[in-house]
Coordinates of C-alpha atoms in Angstrom, one line a residue:
Chain A
M687 CA -59.3 -98.8 -54.6
A688 CA -62.5 -96.6 -55.9
F689 CA -64.6 -95.1 -53.6
M690 CA -68.5 -95.9 -54.9
I691 CA -71.8 -95.0 -53.5
N692 CA -74.4 -97.2 -55.0
R693 CA -78.3 -96.8 -53.8
R694 CA -77.5 -99.3 -51.0
T695 CA -74.1 -97.4 -49.3
A696 CA -76.0 -94.0 -50.1
L697 CA -79.4 -95.3 -48.0
A698 CA -77.2 -97.3 -45.0
G699 CA -75.7 -93.5 -45.0
A700 CA -78.4 -91.2 -44.3
A701 CA -80.1 -94.2 -41.5
A702 CA -77.1 -93.5 -40.4
L703 CA -77.4 -89.9 -39.6
A704 CA -80.7 -90.5 -39.2
A705 CA -80.0 -92.1 -35.7
V706 CA -77.7 -90.9 -34.3
P707 CA -80.5 -87.6 -33.2
A708 CA -82.3 -89.6 -32.6
A709 CA -80.2 -90.4 -29.9
A710 CA -79.1 -87.8 -28.4
A711 CA -82.8 -87.0 -28.1
D712 CA -84.2 -89.2 -25.5
K713 CA -82.1 -88.2 -23.8
K714 CA -83.3 -84.8 -24.4
V715 CA -86.2 -82.3 -23.5
I716 CA -86.3 -78.5 -24.4
I717 CA -88.2 -76.9 -22.3
G718 CA -89.8 -73.1 -23.8
T719 CA -89.9 -70.8 -21.0
W720 CA -89.9 -67.9 -19.2
G721 CA -85.7 -66.6 -18.9
G722 CA -84.6 -65.4 -14.8
D723 CA -86.1 -66.7 -12.4
Y724 CA -89.3 -68.9 -13.3
S725 CA -86.0 -70.5 -16.1
R726 CA -83.8 -70.9 -12.3
L727 CA -86.3 -72.4 -10.6
L728 CA -87.0 -74.4 -13.2
T729 CA -84.1 -76.1 -13.3
K730 CA -84.3 -76.0 -9.2
N731 CA -87.1 -77.2 -8.7
I732 CA -88.0 -79.4 -11.9
D733 CA -85.1 -80.0 -13.8
S734 CA -83.3 -82.1 -10.9
L735 CA -86.2 -84.2 -10.5
L736 CA -84.8 -86.3 -13.5
K737 CA -82.3 -89.2 -13.6
G738 CA -80.1 -89.1 -17.1
V739 CA -82.5 -87.0 -19.1
E740 CA -80.4 -83.1 -19.9
V741 CA -82.6 -80.4 -19.3
V742 CA -82.0 -77.6 -22.0
H743 CA -84.6 -74.6 -21.5
A744 CA -85.1 -72.5 -24.2
E745 CA -86.1 -69.2 -22.2
E746 CA -88.4 -66.3 -24.6
N747 CA -91.4 -64.5 -23.9
A748 CA -94.4 -66.1 -24.2
D749 CA -95.4 -64.1 -27.9
P750 CA -92.2 -64.8 -29.8
R751 CA -92.1 -68.8 -28.4
K752 CA -95.5 -68.9 -29.8
A753 CA -94.7 -67.2 -33.1
K754 CA -92.2 -70.0 -33.3
M755 CA -93.9 -73.0 -33.0
M756 CA -96.3 -71.9 -35.3
A757 CA -93.7 -71.1 -37.8
E758 CA -92.4 -74.7 -36.9
K759 CA -95.9 -75.9 -37.5
V760 CA -95.2 -77.7 -41.1
L761 CA -92.0 -79.4 -39.7
R762 CA -92.0 -82.9 -38.5
R763 CA -90.3 -82.1 -35.7
G764 CA -90.0 -79.3 -33.8
T765 CA -87.3 -77.4 -32.2
T766 CA -88.7 -77.8 -28.4
D767 CA -90.6 -80.8 -26.6
V768 CA -92.8 -78.3 -24.5
Q769 CA -93.7 -75.0 -23.5
G770 CA -94.6 -73.4 -20.8
L771 CA -97.9 -70.6 -21.5
S772 CA -100.1 -69.1 -19.6
A773 CA -104.2 -70.9 -19.8
N774 CA -104.6 -67.9 -22.2
D775 CA -101.8 -69.0 -25.2
M776 CA -102.4 -73.0 -24.1
Y777 CA -106.1 -72.2 -25.5
E778 CA -105.0 -70.6 -27.9
V779 CA -102.1 -73.1 -29.4
D780 CA -104.5 -75.5 -28.8
Q781 CA -107.2 -73.3 -31.8
H782 CA -104.0 -73.2 -33.9
G783 CA -103.7 -76.7 -33.5
L784 CA -99.7 -76.6 -32.3
V785 CA -99.7 -78.8 -29.0
E786 CA -100.5 -82.9 -28.4
H787 CA -103.3 -83.7 -26.5
L788 CA -102.6 -85.3 -23.7
D789 CA -102.6 -88.6 -22.1
Y790 CA -103.1 -88.2 -18.4
S791 CA -102.3 -92.2 -17.8
K792 CA -98.4 -91.5 -18.5
M793 CA -98.2 -89.3 -16.0
P794 CA -99.3 -91.1 -12.0
N795 CA -98.3 -87.4 -10.8
A796 CA -101.2 -85.9 -12.6
K797 CA -104.2 -88.3 -9.8
N798 CA -103.1 -85.4 -7.6
L799 CA -103.8 -83.1 -10.3
I800 CA -106.4 -80.2 -9.4
P801 CA -109.2 -80.8 -11.4
A802 CA -109.8 -77.3 -13.3
M803 CA -105.9 -77.7 -13.6
K804 CA -106.2 -80.0 -15.8
Y805 CA -107.1 -79.1 -19.4
P806 CA -107.2 -81.2 -22.7
Y807 CA -103.9 -79.8 -24.5
G808 CA -102.2 -79.2 -20.9
I809 CA -101.0 -78.6 -17.8
G810 CA -101.0 -75.8 -15.0
H811 CA -98.2 -75.5 -13.4
I812 CA -99.0 -73.1 -10.8
Y813 CA -101.5 -70.4 -10.3
S814 CA -102.6 -66.9 -8.6
G815 CA -104.6 -64.4 -8.6
K816 CA -105.4 -60.4 -10.5
V817 CA -105.8 -58.1 -6.6
V818 CA -104.9 -55.0 -6.6
L819 CA -102.0 -53.1 -4.5
Y820 CA -101.2 -50.2 -3.6
N821 CA -98.7 -48.8 -0.2
P822 CA -100.5 -47.9 2.7
D823 CA -98.4 -45.2 3.3
M824 CA -99.6 -42.9 -0.4
M825 CA -103.6 -44.2 0.1
K826 CA -106.3 -45.5 2.1
A827 CA -106.6 -49.2 1.3
P828 CA -109.4 -49.5 -1.9
E829 CA -112.3 -52.3 -2.0
G830 CA -111.7 -53.4 -5.2
F831 CA -110.9 -53.0 -8.6
A832 CA -113.1 -49.7 -8.7
D833 CA -112.0 -47.3 -6.6
T834 CA -108.4 -48.4 -7.7
L835 CA -108.6 -48.2 -11.9
D836 CA -110.3 -44.6 -11.0
P837 CA -109.7 -41.7 -12.9
K838 CA -109.5 -39.7 -9.6
L839 CA -105.8 -41.5 -8.3
G840 CA -104.6 -38.9 -11.5
N841 CA -101.1 -40.2 -12.1
K842 CA -101.2 -42.6 -9.5
L843 CA -102.7 -45.1 -10.4
G844 CA -100.2 -46.9 -12.1
I845 CA -101.0 -49.6 -15.5
I846 CA -98.7 -52.4 -17.4
D847 CA -98.0 -52.1 -20.6
I848 CA -98.4 -56.5 -21.3
Q849 CA -100.7 -57.2 -18.3
R850 CA -103.6 -55.6 -21.3
Q851 CA -105.7 -58.4 -21.4
Y852 CA -106.3 -59.0 -17.3
V853 CA -105.9 -55.2 -17.1
M854 CA -109.2 -55.1 -20.4
V855 CA -110.5 -58.3 -17.2
A856 CA -110.0 -56.1 -14.4
A857 CA -111.9 -52.7 -16.2
A858 CA -114.5 -54.9 -17.4
L859 CA -115.7 -56.1 -13.5
A860 CA -115.6 -52.6 -12.1
S861 CA -117.4 -51.3 -14.4
G862 CA -120.3 -54.1 -15.5
G863 CA -119.2 -56.3 -17.6
S864 CA -117.7 -59.7 -17.5
V865 CA -114.8 -62.3 -18.3
H866 CA -117.2 -62.4 -21.7
D867 CA -117.4 -58.8 -23.1
F868 CA -114.5 -56.2 -22.1
E869 CA -115.9 -53.3 -23.5
P870 CA -117.6 -51.5 -21.2
G871 CA -114.8 -51.6 -19.3
K872 CA -113.0 -49.5 -22.4
A873 CA -114.4 -46.7 -21.0
R874 CA -113.1 -46.4 -17.6
L875 CA -109.8 -46.5 -19.3
I876 CA -109.3 -44.2 -21.1
A877 CA -110.7 -41.5 -18.1
C878 CA -108.2 -43.0 -16.1
R879 CA -105.7 -42.5 -19.4
K880 CA -106.9 -39.0 -19.6
A881 CA -106.0 -38.4 -16.0
G882 CA -102.3 -38.8 -16.4
A883 CA -102.1 -42.7 -15.7
R884 CA -99.7 -43.9 -15.6
I885 CA -98.1 -46.9 -18.3
Y886 CA -95.0 -48.9 -17.8
P887 CA -93.1 -51.4 -20.3
S888 CA -92.4 -53.9 -18.1
N889 CA -94.1 -55.5 -14.3
E890 CA -90.3 -54.9 -12.9
A891 CA -91.6 -51.4 -14.3
F892 CA -94.2 -50.9 -11.5
A893 CA -92.3 -51.8 -9.5
Q894 CA -89.9 -49.8 -9.1
A895 CA -92.3 -47.1 -9.8
L896 CA -94.0 -48.6 -6.3
K897 CA -90.4 -48.4 -4.4
T898 CA -89.8 -44.8 -5.6
G899 CA -93.6 -44.0 -4.9
E900 CA -94.1 -42.4 -7.4
I901 CA -97.4 -45.1 -8.3
A902 CA -99.6 -45.5 -4.8
C903 CA -101.5 -48.4 -6.1
G904 CA -102.0 -50.7 -9.6
I905 CA -103.3 -54.6 -10.3
M906 CA -100.6 -57.3 -10.5
W907 CA -100.8 -60.8 -9.4
K908 CA -101.3 -61.1 -4.7
A909 CA -97.9 -63.6 -6.1
R910 CA -96.0 -61.0 -7.3
A911 CA -96.8 -58.7 -4.4
V912 CA -95.8 -61.2 -2.5
Q913 CA -92.3 -61.5 -4.3
W914 CA -93.0 -57.2 -3.3
Q915 CA -92.6 -58.2 -0.3
N916 CA -90.2 -59.9 0.0
A917 CA -88.3 -57.4 -1.4
G918 CA -88.5 -54.7 0.6
I919 CA -90.9 -53.1 -1.7
K920 CA -93.9 -51.6 0.8
V921 CA -97.1 -53.2 -1.4
E922 CA -100.9 -54.8 0.8
T923 CA -102.8 -56.6 -1.2
V924 CA -106.6 -56.0 -1.6
A925 CA -108.8 -59.2 -3.7
P926 CA -111.1 -57.3 -5.3
K927 CA -114.8 -57.2 -4.3
E928 CA -116.2 -57.0 -7.8
G929 CA -114.6 -60.8 -8.3
V930 CA -110.7 -61.8 -8.3
P931 CA -109.2 -62.7 -11.4
M932 CA -108.1 -65.8 -11.9
Y933 CA -103.9 -65.9 -14.0
V934 CA -102.5 -69.4 -14.6
S935 CA -99.4 -70.3 -16.3
G936 CA -98.7 -73.7 -17.8
F937 CA -96.3 -75.8 -19.6
V938 CA -98.3 -77.7 -23.1
M939 CA -96.3 -79.8 -25.4
Q940 CA -95.4 -78.7 -28.8
K941 CA -97.3 -81.6 -31.3
N942 CA -94.3 -82.1 -33.6
A943 CA -92.0 -83.1 -29.9
P944 CA -88.8 -84.8 -30.9
N945 CA -89.1 -86.4 -28.3
K946 CA -92.9 -87.2 -26.0
E947 CA -91.9 -89.8 -23.9
A948 CA -88.7 -87.9 -22.3
A949 CA -91.8 -84.5 -21.6
Y950 CA -94.2 -86.4 -20.6
A951 CA -91.6 -88.0 -17.8
W952 CA -90.1 -83.9 -17.3
L953 CA -94.7 -83.6 -17.2
N954 CA -94.7 -85.5 -15.2
A955 CA -92.0 -84.8 -12.2
M956 CA -93.3 -80.5 -12.9
M957 CA -96.4 -81.8 -10.7
D958 CA -94.1 -83.6 -8.2
P959 CA -95.7 -82.0 -5.1
S960 CA -91.6 -81.6 -3.9
A961 CA -92.0 -79.0 -7.4
Q962 CA -94.5 -77.4 -6.5
K963 CA -94.0 -76.8 -2.5
N964 CA -90.1 -75.5 -3.9
F965 CA -92.1 -73.3 -6.3
A966 CA -94.9 -71.6 -3.7
I967 CA -91.8 -71.1 -1.0
D968 CA -89.2 -69.3 -3.5
M969 CA -91.8 -67.4 -6.1
G970 CA -95.4 -67.3 -4.3
Y971 CA -98.1 -69.0 -7.0
N972 CA -100.8 -71.4 -5.3
P973 CA -99.7 -75.3 -6.5
T974 CA -102.0 -77.2 -8.8
V975 CA -101.7 -80.3 -7.3
T976 CA -103.1 -81.7 -4.0
N977 CA -100.5 -82.7 -2.2
A978 CA -97.7 -80.3 -2.0
D979 CA -97.4 -79.4 1.5
V980 CA -96.9 -75.4 1.3
P981 CA -96.2 -74.3 5.1
A982 CA -98.8 -72.9 6.4
D983 CA -97.1 -69.3 7.0
V984 CA -97.0 -69.1 2.9
A985 CA -99.9 -70.7 2.5
K986 CA -101.3 -67.9 4.2
R987 CA -99.7 -65.8 2.8
I988 CA -100.0 -67.0 -1.3
G989 CA -103.3 -68.4 -0.8
F990 CA -107.0 -66.6 -0.5
T991 CA -108.9 -67.4 2.2
D992 CA -112.1 -69.0 1.8
E993 CA -114.6 -65.8 1.4
E994 CA -111.9 -64.6 -1.4
K995 CA -111.5 -67.7 -3.0
K996 CA -115.3 -68.0 -3.1
R997 CA -114.9 -64.6 -5.8
L998 CA -111.8 -66.0 -7.8
V999 CA -112.9 -66.0 -11.5
D1000 CA -111.6 -67.8 -14.3
L1001 CA -111.3 -66.5 -18.1
D1002 CA -113.2 -67.1 -20.7
Y1003 CA -110.3 -67.9 -23.3
A1004 CA -112.0 -68.6 -26.1
Y1005 CA -113.3 -65.0 -25.9
M1006 CA -110.1 -63.7 -25.4
A1007 CA -108.5 -65.0 -28.1
K1008 CA -111.5 -64.1 -30.5
T1009 CA -111.2 -60.9 -29.5
D1010 CA -107.3 -60.5 -28.2
A1011 CA -106.2 -58.0 -32.8
A1012 CA -108.7 -56.2 -32.0
N1013 CA -108.2 -55.0 -28.2
Q1014 CA -104.6 -54.9 -29.2
D1015 CA -105.4 -52.8 -31.9
W1016 CA -107.8 -50.6 -29.3
W1017 CA -104.9 -51.1 -26.6
N1018 CA -102.1 -49.9 -28.7
K1019 CA -104.9 -46.6 -31.1
S1020 CA -107.3 -45.6 -28.8
F1021 CA -105.9 -46.0 -25.3
K1022 CA -102.1 -45.4 -25.7
G1023 CA -102.3 -43.3 -28.2
Chain B
M39 CA -55.4 -70.3 -77.3
R40 CA -53.3 -69.1 -74.7
H41 CA -55.1 -66.2 -74.1
E42 CA -58.6 -67.5 -74.1
L43 CA -57.4 -69.9 -71.3
M44 CA -55.8 -67.2 -68.8
R45 CA -59.0 -65.8 -69.6
K46 CA -60.9 -69.1 -68.6
N47 CA -59.8 -69.3 -65.4
Q48 CA -59.3 -66.1 -64.3
A49 CA -63.6 -66.6 -65.4
L50 CA -63.2 -69.4 -62.8
T51 CA -61.5 -67.7 -60.2
A52 CA -63.0 -65.3 -60.1
T53 CA -66.7 -67.3 -59.8
A54 CA -65.5 -68.9 -57.4
L55 CA -64.8 -65.9 -55.2
L56 CA -68.1 -65.1 -55.3
G57 CA -69.8 -67.9 -55.6
P58 CA -70.0 -68.5 -51.6
A59 CA -70.7 -65.0 -50.8
T60 CA -73.2 -65.4 -53.1
I61 CA -75.1 -68.0 -52.7
F62 CA -75.3 -67.6 -48.6
I63 CA -77.4 -64.2 -49.7
A64 CA -79.2 -65.7 -52.2
V65 CA -80.0 -67.9 -49.4
G66 CA -80.1 -66.2 -46.5
L67 CA -81.9 -62.4 -47.9
L68 CA -83.2 -63.2 -51.0
A69 CA -84.8 -65.5 -49.5
P70 CA -86.7 -64.6 -47.1
L71 CA -87.3 -61.9 -48.3
A72 CA -89.3 -62.9 -51.3
I73 CA -90.6 -64.9 -48.6
L74 CA -92.5 -62.3 -46.8
F75 CA -92.8 -60.3 -49.4
R76 CA -95.1 -63.3 -51.2
Y77 CA -97.2 -62.9 -46.8
S78 CA -97.3 -59.1 -46.9
L79 CA -100.0 -60.0 -49.9
N80 CA -101.8 -61.9 -48.2
G81 CA -105.6 -61.8 -46.0
F82 CA -105.5 -62.7 -42.0
V83 CA -109.2 -62.9 -39.8
A84 CA -108.7 -61.0 -37.0
Q85 CA -110.8 -63.4 -35.0
T86 CA -109.1 -66.3 -35.4
K87 CA -105.2 -65.2 -35.4
T88 CA -104.7 -66.9 -38.8
M89 CA -102.4 -65.9 -42.1
V90 CA -105.6 -67.1 -45.8
E91 CA -103.9 -67.3 -48.8
A92 CA -104.7 -64.2 -51.6
L93 CA -103.4 -62.1 -52.7
T94 CA -104.1 -57.8 -52.2
I95 CA -102.3 -55.1 -51.2
Q96 CA -104.7 -54.5 -48.7
N97 CA -102.2 -54.5 -46.3
Y98 CA -100.3 -51.9 -47.4
V99 CA -103.2 -49.6 -48.0
T100 CA -104.8 -50.4 -44.1
F101 CA -100.9 -48.3 -43.1
F102 CA -101.1 -45.5 -44.9
T103 CA -105.1 -45.1 -44.5
D104 CA -104.4 -45.6 -40.6
A105 CA -102.5 -42.1 -38.2
Y106 CA -101.4 -44.6 -35.9
Y107 CA -98.7 -46.3 -38.6
T108 CA -98.3 -42.9 -40.6
G109 CA -97.3 -41.8 -37.0
A110 CA -95.0 -44.3 -36.0
L111 CA -92.5 -43.7 -39.8
G112 CA -93.3 -40.3 -39.1
T113 CA -91.3 -40.5 -35.3
T114 CA -88.8 -43.0 -37.2
V115 CA -87.7 -41.0 -39.8
R116 CA -88.3 -37.4 -37.3
V117 CA -86.1 -40.2 -35.2
A118 CA -83.3 -40.8 -38.0
L119 CA -82.8 -37.2 -39.0
L120 CA -81.9 -35.8 -35.9
V121 CA -79.8 -38.8 -34.9
T122 CA -78.4 -38.8 -38.4
V123 CA -78.0 -35.1 -37.9
V124 CA -76.4 -34.3 -34.4
C125 CA -74.3 -37.3 -35.0
L126 CA -72.8 -35.7 -37.6
V127 CA -71.8 -32.6 -36.2
L128 CA -70.8 -33.9 -33.2
G129 CA -68.4 -36.7 -34.9
F130 CA -67.2 -35.2 -36.8
P131 CA -64.8 -32.3 -35.2
L132 CA -63.5 -35.5 -33.0
A133 CA -63.2 -37.6 -36.5
Y134 CA -60.9 -34.5 -37.6
V135 CA -58.9 -34.6 -33.7
V136 CA -58.6 -38.5 -34.2
A137 CA -57.1 -38.0 -37.7
R138 CA -55.0 -35.1 -37.4
T139 CA -53.4 -35.3 -34.3
Q140 CA -50.4 -36.9 -33.8
S141 CA -49.9 -38.0 -30.8
R142 CA -48.6 -40.8 -29.5
F143 CA -51.6 -42.1 -27.6
K144 CA -53.0 -42.2 -31.0
H145 CA -54.7 -45.9 -31.2
L146 CA -56.1 -45.1 -27.3
L147 CA -58.6 -42.5 -28.8
I148 CA -59.4 -44.4 -31.0
I149 CA -59.8 -47.7 -28.6
A150 CA -62.0 -45.5 -26.6
I151 CA -64.2 -44.4 -29.9
V152 CA -64.9 -48.0 -30.3
L153 CA -65.1 -49.4 -26.7
P154 CA -68.4 -48.5 -26.8
L155 CA -69.5 -51.1 -29.6
F156 CA -67.8 -53.8 -27.7
V157 CA -71.3 -53.4 -25.0
G158 CA -74.7 -54.6 -26.9
N159 CA -77.4 -52.7 -27.8
S160 CA -80.0 -53.3 -24.6
V161 CA -77.2 -53.6 -21.5
R162 CA -76.4 -49.6 -23.0
A163 CA -79.9 -48.3 -23.4
A164 CA -79.6 -51.5 -19.3
G165 CA -77.4 -48.4 -18.5
W166 CA -79.2 -45.4 -19.4
M167 CA -82.3 -46.0 -17.3
V168 CA -80.7 -45.8 -14.6
V169 CA -79.6 -42.7 -15.7
F170 CA -81.9 -41.3 -16.7
G171 CA -84.8 -42.8 -14.3
N172 CA -87.1 -39.9 -11.7
K173 CA -84.4 -40.8 -9.0
G174 CA -81.7 -41.8 -11.3
F175 CA -78.1 -40.4 -11.2
F176 CA -78.5 -37.5 -13.8
N177 CA -82.7 -36.5 -11.3
A178 CA -80.8 -37.1 -8.2
S179 CA -77.1 -35.1 -8.9
L180 CA -79.6 -32.3 -10.3
M181 CA -82.5 -32.0 -7.7
G182 CA -78.7 -32.6 -4.8
L183 CA -77.2 -29.0 -5.9
G184 CA -80.5 -27.5 -5.4
L185 CA -80.7 -27.4 -9.3
L186 CA -84.2 -28.7 -9.9
S187 CA -87.4 -29.3 -7.2
K188 CA -88.5 -32.0 -8.8
P189 CA -87.5 -34.6 -11.6
I190 CA -87.2 -33.7 -15.5
E191 CA -89.2 -37.2 -16.9
I192 CA -86.3 -38.3 -19.7
M193 CA -87.3 -41.4 -19.2
F194 CA -89.8 -43.4 -21.5
T195 CA -89.8 -40.1 -23.8
E196 CA -88.8 -38.9 -27.2
K197 CA -85.3 -37.3 -25.6
A198 CA -84.5 -40.9 -23.8
V199 CA -84.6 -42.2 -27.3
I200 CA -82.8 -39.8 -29.1
I201 CA -79.9 -39.8 -26.9
G202 CA -79.6 -43.3 -26.4
I203 CA -79.7 -43.4 -30.3
I204 CA -77.3 -41.1 -30.5
A205 CA -74.6 -43.2 -28.8
V206 CA -74.8 -46.4 -30.4
N207 CA -74.2 -44.6 -33.2
L208 CA -71.6 -41.6 -32.7
P209 CA -68.8 -44.7 -33.1
F210 CA -69.8 -45.5 -36.2
M211 CA -70.3 -42.2 -37.6
V212 CA -66.4 -40.7 -36.5
L213 CA -64.8 -44.1 -37.6
S214 CA -65.8 -43.5 -41.5
L215 CA -65.2 -40.0 -41.0
Q216 CA -61.5 -40.6 -38.9
S217 CA -60.4 -42.9 -42.2
V218 CA -61.1 -40.8 -44.8
I219 CA -59.8 -37.7 -42.5
E220 CA -57.5 -39.4 -42.3
S221 CA -56.7 -39.3 -45.9
I222 CA -56.7 -36.0 -46.6
D223 CA -53.3 -34.4 -47.2
R224 CA -52.9 -31.9 -44.7
A225 CA -51.3 -29.4 -47.5
V226 CA -54.8 -28.8 -48.9
E227 CA -55.7 -27.6 -45.5
E228 CA -52.8 -25.0 -45.5
A229 CA -52.7 -24.1 -49.1
A230 CA -56.1 -23.1 -48.8
F231 CA -55.2 -21.2 -45.9
S232 CA -51.9 -19.3 -46.6
L233 CA -54.0 -18.7 -49.5
G234 CA -55.7 -16.3 -47.1
A235 CA -58.9 -18.2 -46.9
P236 CA -60.5 -18.4 -43.3
P237 CA -60.9 -21.5 -41.5
L238 CA -64.9 -21.8 -42.9
T239 CA -64.4 -20.9 -46.3
M240 CA -61.6 -23.9 -46.1
F241 CA -63.6 -26.5 -44.4
R242 CA -66.4 -25.6 -47.4
R243 CA -64.5 -25.7 -50.1
V244 CA -61.7 -28.2 -49.7
L245 CA -62.3 -30.5 -46.2
W246 CA -66.2 -31.1 -47.3
P247 CA -65.9 -31.8 -50.7
L248 CA -62.4 -33.9 -49.9
A249 CA -64.7 -35.8 -46.9
L250 CA -67.4 -36.3 -48.4
P251 CA -67.1 -40.0 -49.2
G252 CA -67.3 -40.4 -45.5
I253 CA -69.4 -38.1 -44.4
L254 CA -72.0 -40.4 -46.8
A255 CA -70.7 -43.5 -45.9
G256 CA -70.9 -42.2 -42.1
T257 CA -75.1 -41.0 -42.4
I258 CA -76.2 -43.5 -44.6
L259 CA -74.9 -46.0 -41.6
C260 CA -75.5 -43.9 -38.9
F261 CA -79.6 -43.5 -40.6
I262 CA -80.2 -46.8 -41.3
L263 CA -79.3 -48.1 -37.9
A264 CA -81.6 -45.7 -36.6
M265 CA -84.2 -46.3 -39.0
N266 CA -84.5 -49.5 -37.7
A267 CA -83.4 -48.9 -34.4
Y268 CA -85.1 -52.0 -31.4
A269 CA -83.6 -52.0 -28.5
T270 CA -82.8 -48.7 -27.8
P271 CA -87.0 -47.3 -28.4
F272 CA -88.5 -50.1 -27.5
L273 CA -86.1 -50.1 -24.0
L274 CA -86.1 -45.7 -23.0
G275 CA -89.2 -45.4 -25.3
G276 CA -91.2 -47.6 -22.9
P277 CA -94.8 -48.7 -23.8
L278 CA -96.2 -45.4 -25.7
F279 CA -92.9 -44.0 -27.7
K280 CA -94.2 -45.4 -30.8
M281 CA -91.1 -45.9 -34.5
M282 CA -91.7 -49.2 -36.5
A283 CA -89.1 -52.2 -35.8
P284 CA -91.7 -52.1 -32.4
V285 CA -93.7 -51.7 -34.3
I286 CA -93.7 -55.0 -37.3
Y287 CA -91.8 -56.6 -34.3
N288 CA -95.7 -57.2 -32.4
E289 CA -97.4 -57.4 -35.2
F290 CA -94.7 -59.9 -35.7
T291 CA -95.2 -62.0 -32.0
Q292 CA -98.5 -60.3 -30.5
K293 CA -101.3 -59.6 -32.8
T294 CA -99.0 -62.9 -35.0
N295 CA -99.6 -60.6 -38.7
W296 CA -97.7 -61.8 -40.4
P297 CA -98.6 -60.1 -43.8
F298 CA -99.1 -57.1 -42.2
G299 CA -95.7 -57.3 -40.6
G300 CA -94.0 -58.5 -43.7
A301 CA -96.1 -55.4 -45.5
I302 CA -94.9 -52.5 -42.9
A303 CA -90.1 -54.0 -42.4
F304 CA -90.9 -54.3 -46.7
I305 CA -92.3 -50.4 -46.7
L306 CA -89.8 -49.7 -43.7
M307 CA -87.5 -51.0 -46.6
A308 CA -88.7 -49.3 -49.4
V309 CA -88.6 -45.5 -47.2
T310 CA -85.0 -47.0 -45.6
L311 CA -83.9 -47.0 -49.3
S312 CA -85.2 -43.8 -51.0
L313 CA -84.2 -41.1 -48.4
T314 CA -81.3 -42.8 -48.4
I315 CA -81.2 -42.9 -51.9
A316 CA -82.3 -39.3 -52.7
A317 CA -79.9 -37.8 -49.8
N318 CA -76.4 -39.4 -51.3
M319 CA -77.8 -37.4 -54.6
L320 CA -78.8 -34.4 -53.0
L321 CA -75.0 -34.3 -51.3
R322 CA -73.5 -36.0 -55.0
R323 CA -74.5 -32.9 -57.1
R324 CA -74.5 -30.5 -54.5
D325 CA -70.6 -31.3 -54.4
T326 CA -70.3 -30.8 -57.8
R327 CA -72.1 -27.9 -58.0
V328 CA -69.8 -26.0 -55.2
S329 CA -66.4 -28.4 -56.5
P330 CA -64.3 -25.7 -57.7
T331 CA -63.0 -28.3 -60.8

């Protein structure tokens, strides 16, 4: 018998091939996320709540994941469903038209979301604030950003390279600037650098330097300070008098996500009170829902007092996105040299 | 007629053998390179971080007129040359011993040289981080012995990067040299000695010219690997140290400036290729001059 391929059999074959990934995709959701603790805790606290859905993590830092989203823009089907990004990155990818505007009615847990964490293009997952970290054995408590990002501290001040945008916000707040204008802070940072401020490539390298006494202070998320305190590092925090810049980390849905229904289910689980509570306990960030029953002692350590809450400052994501390329150039060429 | 048929068959076989690799290279390497080159001629709007279609050499001009980028290129070439020379100097005696040894443990020596290649670059860099830190193995040992009063800064300096890349590249140099030295008949060295040549003359007039193919292969491999090093400079050089591969990565991923990233990638490729060809020609010309024939 001769084996004939005519138009009809070819079409049937193609349809069968197309149906295979579609059927598999129904049970699979792919989450783009940072690796390490964060990914591990997503598995422990969120993925475990989804029954009958296979959750796969595509682990990478935010920048390469954003670059991939950009490269996949023209594709009908992207390679991830959900991406974990900081609030300013969420804004930026939305500006590039890479993410789906969410239908909150598909996520019952969204009714408990703090309104400020509800973006049209994404959902805040955790939040913390940028505070001053110092070693009480090496210096007296600073009051804010101005006496921390201070050239007088010489090489006892540590600055984290990947926290560039937030260091620039802090320097601006300390120098008469604002979240809408980073320019006034630049001279202060250059003066600190000339005075010998140490620059570390990662949060972990900064923590190591705090631990060994190489540096006495710096600025970082309060949540990280809590984690490092838990790890035995001698470090105290101060909510800066100039204002506490907020850090929000959340999730967006890629516009060409292969499985949007599963993505909605995962996002809903992300806002589950138990998942939010466990993230607060495990990672020291504040929940973004109002019904997470965080133990009082944990809430006291990770949260902010009513007085401090008044000083929480949300960032100007539009300004940050617009000036980011130029500020990166300034940071690399003028600040780091 | 039969002869012609055989020739045709041979041509077909050759095509069948070459075809898959050629297609793979064309699709997997040349096509992306062509796309990247086209991107490198595009424009970029910094405010919106978007690429705009254009046909301009502005990205190449920017690179050569900005001291930040030419500085990164200068550092990369300097580090790559230094690493290659050190690898050659350290690698030649080691390769010679391995090639000439009659020991029954020769295979163990070769395994010892190859063994570091079993561990990824970034894992090895992590190891160096433990050694180089201010309270790392190196400083702690010297301070413990009373030889240092305060730690030497090695981590996040050029020194750390150079040591790290040498450690990565040395096995490539040794293996390239060892296989060539092994193929040189020991009798030619003995002939030189019996004619009264001192060891240095024997090395210069006999061993070096005969080992030149291996030296070229080793130095080219070592130089190219050093020029394109990413993990080692990124992890050991720290935020203030600039080499080309991390700069390219930064342009693509952090600034999303694909046109400029593409231009820098092509500049790095062109410089690496030009210096490799120049070194190759120089060494071969000197060899022809030195060679007795």
